[in-house]
C-alpha positions as CSV (number, residue, x, y, z in Angstrom):
1,M,0.3,0.1,0.4
2,L,1.2,3.9,-0.9
3,P,2.0,6.3,1.5
4,D,-0.6,9.1,0.5
5,S,0.3,12.2,-0.8
6,L,2.9,11.1,-2.3
7,N,4.2,12.9,-5.0
8,K,5.4,10.7,-8.4
9,D,7.5,13.2,-10.5
10,I,9.9,13.7,-7.5
11,K,13.3,13.4,-9.9
12,Q,15.6,14.2,-7.3
13,I,16.0,14.2,-2.6
14,N,18.2,16.1,-0.7
15,S,19.6,15.2,1.6
16,A,17.5,17.3,4.9
17,K,14.1,14.5,2.8
18,F,17.1,11.2,2.6
19,K,18.0,11.3,6.4
20,Q,13.5,12.3,7.0
21,M,13.9,8.3,5.1
22,L,16.3,6.7,6.9
23,L,14.4,8.1,10.2
24,V,11.2,6.9,9.6
25,A,12.4,3.6,8.5
26,T,14.0,3.2,11.5
27,N,11.3,3.1,13.5
28,T,8.9,1.3,10.1
29,L,11.7,-1.4,11.5
30,K,11.1,-0.9,15.1
31,E,7.1,-1.2,14.8
32,V,7.5,-5.2,12.8
33,E,10.5,-6.3,15.4
34,D,8.4,-8.5,17.1
35,E,7.1,-9.6,13.5
36,I,10.4,-9.8,11.8
37,N,11.2,-11.7,15.1
38,D,8.7,-14.4,14.5
39,L,9.8,-15.8,11.1
40,N,12.7,-17.3,12.7
41,I,12.5,-21.0,12.3
42,F,15.3,-22.2,15.1
43,P,12.9,-22.6,18.1
44,V,15.5,-21.6,21.2
45,P,16.5,-18.2,22.3
46,D,18.9,-16.6,20.1
47,G,19.6,-12.6,19.1
48,D,16.6,-12.5,16.6
49,T,17.0,-11.5,13.5
50,G,13.7,-8.0,14.2
51,T,15.7,-6.7,17.1
52,N,19.9,-7.0,15.7
53,M,18.2,-5.5,12.6
54,Y,16.3,-2.6,14.8
55,L,19.2,-2.4,16.7
56,T,22.2,-1.6,14.0
57,L,20.0,0.7,12.5
58,S,19.0,2.3,15.4
59,N,23.1,2.6,16.0
60,A,23.1,4.1,12.5
61,I,20.7,6.7,12.7
62,E,23.0,8.1,15.9
63,E,25.1,9.2,13.9
64,I,23.1,11.1,10.6
65,E,20.4,12.4,13.3
66,F,21.7,15.7,13.7
67,T,24.3,15.7,11.5
68,T,23.9,18.9,8.8
69,E,25.3,17.4,6.0
70,D,25.0,18.4,2.6
71,S,24.9,16.0,0.1
72,V,23.2,12.7,0.8
73,G,26.6,11.3,-0.1
74,A,27.9,12.3,2.7
75,V,24.7,11.3,4.8
76,A,24.7,7.7,3.4
77,N,28.4,7.6,4.8
78,K,27.5,8.4,8.2
79,L,25.0,5.6,8.0
80,A,27.3,3.5,6.8
81,M,30.1,3.8,9.5
82,G,27.4,3.8,12.2
83,A,25.9,0.8,11.3
84,L,29.5,-0.7,11.6
85,M,29.7,-0.1,14.8
86,G,27.0,-1.5,15.9
87,A,26.0,-4.3,13.6
88,R,24.5,-7.2,16.2
89,G,24.7,-10.5,15.2
90,N,25.0,-12.4,11.0
91,S,21.8,-10.3,10.1
92,G,23.1,-6.5,11.7
93,V,26.1,-7.7,9.8
94,I,25.0,-8.1,6.5
95,L,22.3,-5.4,6.9
96,S,25.6,-2.8,7.6
97,Q,27.1,-4.1,4.2
98,L,24.6,-3.7,2.5
99,L,24.2,0.1,3.5
100,R,28.0,0.3,3.4
101,G,27.3,-0.9,-0.4
102,L,24.6,1.6,-0.5
103,A,26.8,4.6,0.4
104,D,29.1,3.3,-2.0
105,G,27.0,3.2,-5.0
106,I,25.4,6.9,-3.7
107,G,29.5,8.0,-3.9
108,N,30.2,11.8,-3.4
109,A,26.4,12.4,-5.5
110,K,24.9,15.6,-3.7
111,L,20.9,14.6,-4.1
112,L,19.1,10.8,-4.6
113,T,18.4,10.8,-8.2
114,A,17.1,7.1,-9.2
115,E,20.3,6.2,-11.4
116,V,22.7,7.3,-8.0
117,L,19.8,5.1,-6.1
118,A,19.7,1.8,-8.3
119,N,22.9,2.3,-8.5
120,G,23.5,2.1,-4.5
121,L,21.0,-0.6,-3.9
122,Q,23.2,-2.8,-7.0
123,K,26.3,-2.1,-5.0
124,A,24.9,-3.1,-1.0
125,S,23.8,-6.5,-3.2
126,D,27.3,-6.5,-4.0
127,K,28.5,-6.2,-1.0
128,A,26.5,-8.2,1.2
129,Y,27.5,-10.9,-0.7
130,Q,31.2,-10.7,-0.9
131,A,31.1,-10.3,3.2
132,V,29.2,-14.1,3.4
133,M,31.9,-16.9,2.4
134,K,29.1,-19.5,1.8
135,P,25.5,-16.9,0.3
136,V,22.7,-18.8,0.6
137,E,19.6,-18.4,-1.8
138,G,16.1,-17.6,-0.6
139,T,18.1,-15.3,1.8
140,I,17.8,-11.3,2.6
141,L,21.6,-11.7,-0.1
142,T,18.4,-12.7,-2.8
143,V,16.1,-10.8,-1.4
144,A,18.6,-7.7,-1.8
145,K,19.8,-9.0,-5.3
146,D,17.4,-8.9,-7.0
147,V,16.2,-5.5,-6.0
148,G,19.6,-4.0,-7.2
149,K,18.4,-6.0,-10.6
150,K,15.2,-4.3,-10.3
151,A,16.5,-1.0,-9.8
152,K,18.9,-0.7,-12.4
153,K,16.6,-2.1,-15.2
154,L,14.2,0.8,-14.3
155,A,16.6,3.4,-13.6
156,S,16.6,5.2,-16.9
157,E,12.5,5.6,-17.7
158,L,11.4,6.5,-13.7
159,T,12.3,9.1,-10.9
160,V,13.6,8.2,-8.1
161,V,9.2,8.3,-6.4
162,E,8.6,6.1,-9.5
163,L,12.0,3.8,-9.0
164,L,11.6,3.2,-5.0
165,I,7.5,2.8,-5.4
166,E,9.1,-0.4,-7.9
167,V,11.9,-1.5,-6.0
168,V,9.8,-2.3,-2.7
169,K,7.1,-4.2,-4.6
170,E,10.1,-6.3,-6.1
171,A,11.4,-6.4,-2.2
172,E,7.7,-8.3,-0.9
173,K,7.9,-10.2,-4.0
174,S,11.3,-11.1,-3.5
175,V,10.3,-11.8,-0.4
176,A,7.3,-13.7,-0.7
177,N,9.5,-16.9,-3.2
178,T,12.1,-17.3,-0.6
179,P,10.1,-20.6,0.8
180,N,10.6,-21.9,-2.9
181,L,14.2,-21.6,-2.8
182,L,15.4,-22.8,1.2
183,H,13.2,-26.3,1.8
184,T,13.5,-25.1,5.9
185,L,11.6,-21.8,5.2
186,K,8.5,-24.1,3.3
187,E,8.7,-26.5,6.1
188,A,7.6,-23.9,8.9
189,D,6.0,-22.4,6.9
190,V,7.4,-18.7,7.2
191,V,9.3,-15.9,4.8
192,D,13.4,-15.2,5.2
193,A,13.2,-12.8,8.3
194,G,16.8,-10.9,7.0
195,G,14.9,-10.8,3.8
196,K,11.2,-9.9,5.2
197,G,13.8,-7.2,7.2
198,Y,15.0,-5.5,3.8
199,Q,11.7,-5.2,2.5
200,M,10.4,-3.4,5.6
201,F,13.5,-1.2,4.9
202,L,12.1,-0.7,1.8
203,T,9.4,0.6,2.7
204,G,10.0,2.6,5.9
205,L,12.4,4.6,2.7
206,L,9.3,4.7,0.5
207,Q,7.0,6.6,3.6
208,G,9.1,8.8,4.9
209,L,9.1,10.2,1.3
210,S,5.8,11.4,2.0
211,S,6.1,12.6,5.6
212,D,7.1,16.4,6.3
213,N,7.7,16.8,9.7
214,S,10.4,15.7,11.5
215,I,10.2,12.7,12.6
216,I,11.8,12.4,16.3
217,I,13.5,8.7,16.5
218,R,12.1,6.3,19.6
219,E,14.0,5.9,23.4
220,Q,16.8,3.7,21.8
221,V,18.5,5.9,19.6
222,G,18.5,9.4,21.7
223,A,14.7,10.3,22.6
224,K,13.5,12.5,24.8
225,S,9.7,12.6,23.8
226,N,6.7,11.6,25.3
227,T,8.5,11.1,28.3
228,K,6.7,11.7,31.8
229,V,9.7,11.7,33.8
230,D,10.8,15.0,35.0
231,L,14.6,15.6,33.8
232,S,15.3,18.8,36.7
233,Q,14.4,16.1,39.5
234,I,16.8,13.4,38.0
235,E,20.7,14.9,39.4
236,E,23.5,15.5,36.4
237,F,24.5,12.4,35.6
238,G,22.3,10.4,37.1
239,Y,22.6,6.2,37.6
240,C,23.6,3.8,34.7
241,T,20.8,0.9,36.1
242,E,21.3,-2.4,33.8
243,F,19.4,-5.6,34.0
244,I,17.8,-8.4,32.8
245,V,14.2,-9.5,34.0
246,K,13.3,-13.5,33.6
247,N,10.5,-15.2,32.7
248,A,9.1,-11.8,32.1
249,R,5.1,-10.6,31.9
250,V,5.6,-8.1,30.3
251,E,6.5,-6.4,26.5
252,A,9.4,-4.7,26.2
253,N,7.0,-1.1,24.7
254,E,4.9,-1.1,27.5
255,F,8.3,-2.1,30.1
256,K,9.4,1.3,28.7
257,E,6.9,3.1,29.1
258,I,6.4,2.3,32.2
259,L,10.0,3.5,32.9
260,S,9.3,6.3,31.4
261,E,7.9,8.2,34.6
262,Y,12.1,7.0,36.5
263,G,14.1,8.1,33.7
264,D,14.8,9.1,30.3
265,S,17.5,7.2,27.9
266,I,15.8,3.3,28.2
267,I,16.2,1.1,26.3
268,A,14.4,-2.5,27.1
269,V,14.4,-5.6,24.8
270,K,12.7,-8.5,25.1
271,S,13.8,-12.5,23.7
272,G,11.2,-14.8,24.7
273,D,10.5,-14.5,28.5
274,I,14.1,-12.6,28.7
275,L,13.7,-8.2,29.0
276,K,16.8,-7.1,29.2
277,V,16.5,-3.0,30.4
278,H,18.9,-0.1,30.3
279,V,17.7,2.7,31.5
280,H,19.5,6.5,33.3
281,A,17.2,7.4,36.3
282,G,17.6,9.1,39.5
283,H,16.8,7.0,41.8
284,P,17.7,3.6,40.4
285,G,15.8,1.6,43.5
286,S,11.9,2.8,41.8
287,V,13.4,1.2,38.7
288,L,14.1,-2.6,40.0
289,E,11.2,-2.5,41.8
290,E,8.8,-2.1,38.5
291,G,11.2,-4.8,37.2
292,L,10.9,-7.3,40.0
293,K,6.4,-6.8,39.9
294,Y,6.9,-8.6,36.1
295,G,10.2,-11.2,36.5
296,Q,12.7,-12.5,38.3
297,L,15.6,-9.8,38.4
298,T,19.6,-10.7,37.2
299,R,22.8,-9.4,36.3
300,I,21.6,-6.6,37.9
301,K,24.5,-3.9,37.8
302,I,24.4,1.0,38.9
303,E,26.9,3.6,37.7
304,N,27.4,6.7,39.4
305,M,27.1,8.4,35.8
306,S,28.6,11.8,37.9
307,E,31.4,9.1,39.2
308,Q,32.2,7.3,35.4
309,H,32.6,11.1,34.6
310,E,34.7,13.1,36.9
311,E,36.0,9.2,36.6
312,R,36.4,10.1,32.8
313,L,37.6,13.3,33.2
314,R,40.6,12.5,35.8
315,K,42.2,10.1,32.7
316,E,42.1,12.1,30.3
317,I,43.8,14.5,32.4
318,E,46.5,12.4,33.5
319,A,47.2,11.4,29.4
320,E,47.5,15.0,28.9
321,Q,49.8,14.9,31.4
322,V,52.3,12.3,30.4
323,D,53.5,11.9,27.0
324,V,53.9,7.4,25.8
325,S,55.0,6.5,23.1
326,E,52.2,3.4,22.0
327,E,55.4,0.8,21.7
328,Q,55.4,1.6,26.3
329,K,51.7,1.3,26.5
330,V,51.4,-2.0,25.0
331,V,52.8,-4.8,26.2
332,G,54.0,-8.0,23.8
333,G,52.9,-11.5,23.7
334,I,48.5,-12.7,23.0
335,G,45.5,-11.1,24.8
336,V,42.2,-13.2,24.2
337,L,39.4,-12.1,24.6
338,A,36.5,-13.9,25.0
339,V,32.7,-14.3,24.4
340,A,30.2,-15.7,27.1
341,A,27.5,-15.3,29.7
342,G,27.6,-16.3,33.1
343,E,29.5,-15.4,36.2
344,G,30.9,-18.7,36.2
345,L,31.7,-18.8,33.0
346,E,33.4,-16.3,33.1
347,V,35.4,-17.2,36.1
348,I,36.5,-20.3,34.3
349,F,38.1,-17.8,31.2
350,K,40.0,-15.5,33.5
351,K,41.4,-18.9,35.7
352,L,42.8,-20.4,32.0
353,G,44.1,-17.4,30.4
354,V,41.4,-15.4,28.8
355,A,42.7,-11.1,29.4
356,N,38.7,-9.9,28.8
357,V,35.3,-11.5,28.6
358,L,32.7,-9.5,27.3
359,L,29.3,-10.2,28.1
360,G,27.0,-11.6,25.6
361,G,25.8,-14.4,23.1
362,Q,22.8,-16.1,22.6
363,S,20.3,-13.9,22.1
364,M,22.6,-11.0,23.4
365,N,25.1,-10.0,20.9
366,P,27.2,-7.6,21.1
367,S,27.5,-4.8,19.2
368,I,31.2,-4.4,16.9
369,Q,31.7,-2.1,19.3
370,D,31.1,-3.5,22.6
371,L,34.3,-6.0,21.0
372,L,36.3,-3.2,20.1
373,E,36.3,-1.3,22.7
374,S,36.9,-5.0,25.3
375,V,40.1,-5.7,22.4
376,E,41.4,-2.3,23.2
377,E,40.8,-2.6,26.7
378,I,43.7,-5.4,26.2
379,N,47.0,-4.6,26.9
380,T,48.6,-6.6,24.3
381,N,48.8,-5.5,20.7
382,K,47.8,-9.1,19.9
383,V,44.6,-10.2,20.6
384,I,43.0,-13.6,20.5
385,I,39.4,-13.4,19.8
386,L,36.6,-16.2,21.1
387,P,32.8,-15.7,20.0
388,N,31.9,-18.3,21.4
389,N,28.4,-18.5,19.6
390,K,27.4,-18.4,16.0
391,N,26.0,-15.5,15.9
392,V,29.0,-13.9,17.0
393,I,31.4,-14.7,14.5
394,S,30.7,-12.3,11.8
395,T,30.1,-9.6,14.3
396,A,34.0,-10.1,15.2
397,E,36.0,-10.6,12.5
398,Q,34.4,-6.9,11.5
399,V,37.2,-5.8,14.6
400,K,40.0,-6.9,12.0
401,E,39.8,-3.3,10.5
402,L,39.1,-1.1,13.3
403,T,42.4,-1.8,14.9
404,D,45.9,-1.4,14.8
405,K,46.5,-4.0,17.0
406,E,46.8,-8.0,15.2
407,I,43.3,-9.6,15.8
408,E,42.6,-13.8,14.9
409,V,39.3,-14.8,15.3
410,I,38.9,-18.4,16.0
411,P,35.1,-19.3,15.2
412,T,33.9,-21.2,18.3
413,R,30.4,-21.6,18.1
414,T,30.4,-22.9,21.9
415,I,30.6,-22.4,25.0
416,P,33.4,-25.8,24.9
417,Q,35.1,-25.0,22.2
418,G,36.2,-22.1,22.8
419,V,37.6,-23.9,26.5
420,T,39.1,-26.2,24.5
421,A,40.7,-24.0,22.4
422,M,42.5,-22.2,25.6
423,M,44.2,-25.6,27.3
424,V,46.7,-24.7,24.7
425,F,46.9,-21.1,25.0
426,N,50.6,-19.9,24.4
427,P,50.5,-16.1,25.5
428,E,54.6,-16.1,24.2
429,G,53.8,-18.1,20.9
430,D,53.8,-17.1,17.7
431,L,50.2,-15.6,16.8
432,Q,49.7,-17.2,14.0
433,E,50.7,-20.6,15.3
434,V,48.7,-20.4,18.9
435,T,45.6,-19.9,16.4
436,T,46.6,-22.8,14.1
437,E,46.6,-24.9,17.6
438,M,43.5,-24.1,19.1
439,K,41.6,-24.3,15.7
440,K,42.7,-27.6,15.7
441,E,41.8,-28.4,19.2
442,V,38.0,-27.1,18.9
443,D,38.0,-30.1,16.7
444,F,38.2,-33.0,19.6
445,V,35.2,-31.7,21.5
446,K,31.6,-32.6,21.1
447,T,28.9,-30.0,22.0
448,G,25.6,-30.2,23.3
449,E,22.8,-27.9,25.0
450,I,20.1,-27.8,27.2
451,T,17.2,-25.3,26.4
452,Y,13.6,-24.0,26.0
453,A,11.7,-23.7,22.5
454,V,10.3,-20.2,22.5
455,R,7.7,-20.4,19.6
456,D,6.0,-23.5,18.0
457,T,7.1,-24.9,14.7
458,K,8.9,-28.3,12.8
459,I,11.9,-29.0,12.3
460,N,13.5,-31.6,11.1
461,E,10.1,-32.9,11.4
462,L,10.1,-33.0,14.7
463,E,7.3,-31.2,16.1
464,I,8.2,-28.7,19.0
465,N,5.8,-26.5,21.3
466,K,6.6,-22.9,22.8
467,G,8.1,-24.8,26.7
468,D,9.2,-27.7,25.4
469,I,12.8,-28.9,26.6
470,L,15.3,-28.8,23.9
471,G,18.1,-31.1,23.2
472,L,20.9,-29.4,20.8
473,I,24.0,-31.2,19.5
474,E,26.4,-28.9,17.5
475,G,23.8,-26.3,17.0
476,N,20.8,-29.2,15.7
477,I,18.2,-29.8,18.0
478,E,18.3,-33.6,18.4
479,V,15.9,-33.5,22.1
480,V,12.3,-33.0,23.2
481,S,11.6,-33.4,26.6
482,S,10.0,-31.8,29.0
483,H,12.1,-31.9,31.6
484,Y,15.9,-30.9,31.7
485,N,17.5,-33.8,33.0
486,Q,16.4,-36.4,31.2
487,A,17.2,-34.2,28.1
488,A,20.6,-34.4,29.5
489,L,20.6,-38.0,29.5
490,D,19.1,-38.2,26.3
491,L,21.3,-36.3,24.5
492,L,24.6,-38.0,25.8
493,E,23.3,-41.1,25.3
494,D,22.9,-39.6,21.4
495,M,26.6,-37.8,21.9
496,V,29.0,-40.4,23.4
497,E,31.1,-42.4,21.7
498,A,33.5,-45.4,22.2
499,D,36.2,-43.9,22.5
500,D,34.7,-41.0,24.6
501,S,35.9,-40.6,28.3
502,L,35.4,-37.2,29.7
503,I,32.1,-35.8,30.3
504,T,31.6,-31.9,31.9
505,I,29.0,-30.1,32.4
506,Y,28.5,-26.1,33.1
507,V,25.1,-26.0,35.5
508,G,23.2,-22.7,34.0
509,E,21.3,-19.8,36.6
510,E,17.8,-21.5,36.2
511,V,18.7,-25.2,37.6
512,S,18.0,-26.0,41.1
513,S,20.3,-27.5,43.6
514,E,18.4,-30.7,44.0
515,D,18.1,-30.9,39.8
516,K,21.9,-30.5,39.8
517,K,22.6,-33.1,42.5
518,E,20.1,-35.3,40.9
519,L,21.9,-35.2,37.2
520,I,25.9,-35.8,39.0
521,H,24.1,-38.9,40.6
522,N,22.3,-40.4,37.4
523,L,25.9,-39.9,35.3
524,E,27.9,-41.8,37.9
525,E,25.5,-44.4,38.1
526,V,25.1,-44.2,33.9
527,Y,28.9,-43.1,33.1
528,E,31.6,-44.5,36.3
529,D,34.4,-45.3,33.9
530,F,34.0,-41.5,32.8
531,D,35.9,-38.7,34.8
532,I,32.7,-35.6,34.9
533,E,32.8,-32.7,35.9
534,I,31.1,-30.6,36.7
535,Y,31.0,-26.5,37.1
536,D,28.5,-24.1,37.9
537,G,28.6,-21.3,35.3
538,Y,25.7,-19.3,36.1
539,Q,24.3,-19.2,32.3
540,P,21.3,-18.1,31.1
541,I,19.0,-19.7,28.4
542,Y,20.9,-22.5,28.7
543,Y,20.3,-25.4,32.0
544,Y,23.6,-27.4,31.0
545,I,25.7,-27.1,28.6
546,I,27.4,-30.4,28.1
547,S,31.3,-31.5,26.5
548,V,31.6,-34.7,25.4
549,E,35.9,-35.5,24.3
């Protein structure tokens, strides 16, 4: 459906209008965030596509919201850089590459014409395909390719508005066709989530053409509008309050409205029944009390922003007073950055020699900016990154181009792979040789995970209902059960082979002490000849993470 009051005769768009289109596109993506998340086939809690694409674009918008650049090329470049730094998860990284390609195609153009837009959309597709090692058709890549081809074909015949209308139609058609190209989509009776996200981004650009008033981006990207809070009641800097609500009985948008009475800079992101919250408030206790009304609180973090400000100023003054060369600031050797969620897992990695642990992983995909800052905190000029999650690998790879440090990414997809890689880590070795040895070690461990289903679906001929306990081997669902202990035992039957001798269990924060004891007892009976190691990982999402060697 086309927006009202749309002038199809417009042949060129200036930078102010282009920025307006991007702002509307961001809001459009936010409005369909949950709809896109629900398209995800895999039923486990994860960094959902809609959320990751929206957060990536939100970060990009922060770069252009107050810019006074007078060319669409300059705006597009700022947008692309913001998207790169804020990219989260595979879908966010691909979106950032699409926006990078769009900017490259627009180049230094002062005005957006049909030809300039078509060139940008074609370059967007090219850039995204180049960023993926093994492109899969029936995904966002296919939608971008179809859109780019259509745009190039029609650019000379249409105005920029007419072209964008045809581009949106092509995106809709391409998304509808994705199940015919990818069997897993057809089996689950859904279209590709990433492709749908790109379609809605393009739809938002079109809708932005008919918007005459300035659009204010919502809280996630700096808005203070429609807030009930009296900012004069908040101390000059206030308290940065972060926490997670488990088993949350409230939606993200509803909770943001509730928190608007207490503070600003509100972010609330929900994945399954996990609600992650960030707010700047004068009285953090009141915020926490609101959270307790809707579930159990964990990962509570409160920081006095006044003290942070003073500390930042102190460090800036010290930096100005001390003239130290880069060579003196950085020590030799190799440092390791690991991504993990769970206080116990953090302790384990640090005992193994990891220099820095970044909170993140399943359902909490860190951004490129998060990873870059964590890399810079490590006092070595050579750093190995252990993503420990398949949705973080592509994000980690982008860090290589953003720092002067030598970076290697070991594509660990699970916590046990990261732990096993650290067993052969040599901080004083040659970076390439150490990386090679760590990669080899990853092949010797098998990973099982016990989690829960966040949606009904059918996958690999398994009928899965929301709330079912799932057992995964190397990311593939193999067990569906009603209790996490039984799922763990069933999964181990499939995992253990004749030459295995070690079972390691990392216990999640949701597991009761009674269930933990019962599992240990059962394991000792069934696997009496095995070495069995049990660690409290306190990780969210996974009741148990299982390693077999």
